[in-house]
Short mmCIF file of C-alpha atoms in Angstrom, two decimals:
data_model
loop_
_atom_site.label_atom_id
_atom_site.label_comp_id
_atom_site.label_asym_id
_atom_site.label_seq_id
_atom_site.Cartn_x
_atom_site.Cartn_y
_atom_site.Cartn_z
CA MET A 1 -4.51 8.09 -0.56
CA ARG A 2 -5.50 4.46 -2.33
CA GLY A 3 -3.14 1.79 -1.82
CA VAL A 4 -3.06 -1.84 -2.27
CA VAL A 5 -2.05 -4.47 0.64
CA PRO A 6 0.47 -6.73 -0.59
CA VAL A 7 -0.38 -10.21 -0.42
CA GLY A 8 3.02 -12.78 0.85
CA GLY A 9 6.33 -11.91 2.65
CA GLY A 10 5.04 -11.83 5.59
CA LEU A 11 4.71 -8.36 5.91
CA ARG A 12 3.26 -6.01 8.73
CA ARG A 13 -0.61 -5.39 8.83
CA HIS A 14 -0.15 -1.30 7.94
CA LEU A 15 2.11 -1.99 4.91
CA PHE A 16 0.52 -0.57 2.01
CA VAL A 17 1.80 -0.17 -1.87
CA THR A 18 0.78 3.02 -3.30
CA SER A 19 1.41 4.60 -7.49
CA VAL A 20 2.32 8.26 -7.14
CA GLU A 21 3.21 9.52 -10.80
CA ASN A 22 3.82 6.30 -12.33
CA GLU A 23 5.97 5.37 -9.89
CA GLU A 24 5.39 2.60 -6.97
CA TRP A 25 6.44 3.22 -3.32
CA LEU A 26 5.72 0.84 0.17
CA VAL A 27 4.21 2.71 2.62
CA GLY A 28 4.30 1.12 6.55
CA ASP A 29 3.29 2.81 9.53
CA HIS A 30 0.56 4.45 7.92
CA HIS A 31 -2.70 5.05 10.56
CA VAL A 32 -5.21 7.46 11.40
CA ARG A 33 -2.36 9.02 14.42
CA ASN A 34 -0.10 9.32 11.89
CA ILE A 35 -2.25 12.03 9.80
CA MET A 36 -1.82 15.54 11.28
CA ARG A 37 -2.92 18.92 9.69
CA ASN A 38 -0.05 21.31 9.12
CA SER A 39 -0.63 25.08 9.87
CA SER A 40 -2.29 25.75 6.53
CA GLY A 41 -4.68 22.53 7.46
CA ALA A 42 -3.56 20.65 5.02
CA PRO A 43 -3.26 17.06 6.02
CA THR A 44 0.24 15.80 6.31
CA ILE A 45 1.48 11.85 6.59
CA ILE A 46 4.12 12.01 10.12
CA ASP A 47 5.91 9.39 10.95
CA ALA A 48 5.24 7.16 8.31
CA LEU A 49 8.15 4.83 6.64
CA LEU A 50 8.27 5.48 2.93
CA GLY A 51 10.42 3.94 0.10
CA LYS A 52 10.24 3.64 -3.49
CA VAL A 53 9.95 -0.01 -4.92
CA SER A 54 12.78 -0.58 -7.15
CA ALA A 55 12.96 -2.65 -10.46
CA GLY A 56 14.92 -4.80 -9.27
CA ALA A 57 12.47 -5.67 -5.89
CA ARG A 58 9.81 -5.95 -8.45
CA ARG A 59 11.55 -8.71 -10.59
CA GLU A 60 12.67 -10.87 -7.63
CA LEU A 61 9.79 -10.79 -5.71
CA PRO A 62 6.46 -11.22 -7.55
CA TRP A 63 3.90 -10.64 -4.58
CA LEU A 64 5.46 -6.97 -4.60
CA ASN A 65 4.88 -7.23 -8.70
CA ALA A 66 1.28 -7.91 -8.19
CA ALA A 67 1.35 -5.47 -5.54
CA CYS A 68 2.33 -2.51 -7.83
CA ASN A 69 0.19 -3.60 -10.75
CA GLU A 70 -3.07 -3.59 -8.85
CA ALA A 71 -1.40 -0.10 -7.50
CA ARG A 72 -1.25 1.49 -10.38
CA ILE A 73 -4.66 0.37 -11.59
CA TYR A 74 -6.10 1.09 -8.50
CA ARG A 75 -5.04 4.57 -8.68
CA SER A 76 -5.49 5.30 -12.13
CA THR A 77 -9.31 3.98 -12.51
CA GLY A 78 -10.27 4.22 -8.43
CA MET A 79 -11.25 0.04 -8.82
CA LYS A 80 -9.81 -1.19 -5.79
CA PRO A 81 -8.74 -5.04 -6.46
CA PRO A 82 -10.51 -7.55 -5.13
CA ASP A 83 -10.92 -8.73 -1.40
CA ARG A 84 -8.73 -12.20 -1.85
CA PHE A 85 -9.88 -13.05 2.03
CA SER A 86 -13.71 -12.32 2.15
CA ALA A 87 -14.13 -16.15 1.38
CA VAL A 88 -11.86 -16.38 4.23
CA ASN A 89 -13.74 -17.95 7.58
CA ALA A 90 -11.61 -16.76 10.34
CA ASP A 91 -12.98 -18.89 12.98
CA GLU A 92 -11.42 -21.65 10.50
CA LEU A 93 -7.96 -20.71 11.09
#
């Protein structure tokens, strides 16, 4: 699943925005232990928190709107957004 981690809002690390059929969704608690295989062998996400991003939330939260735009671009082009923290030295924090 392609997703973008939103920057801003003080959100937990396992939260990202993904775009599915031209609609953006917030996905939380998504990690390798929450992906199982069903009886047919297909990967299935379990125990994840999902929610469709509303137009109102996008209007009120610029950081969420930016993440939604990046998720849509990532889904359609396969081009991952730039890592905003690549130049940050963790030892300096």
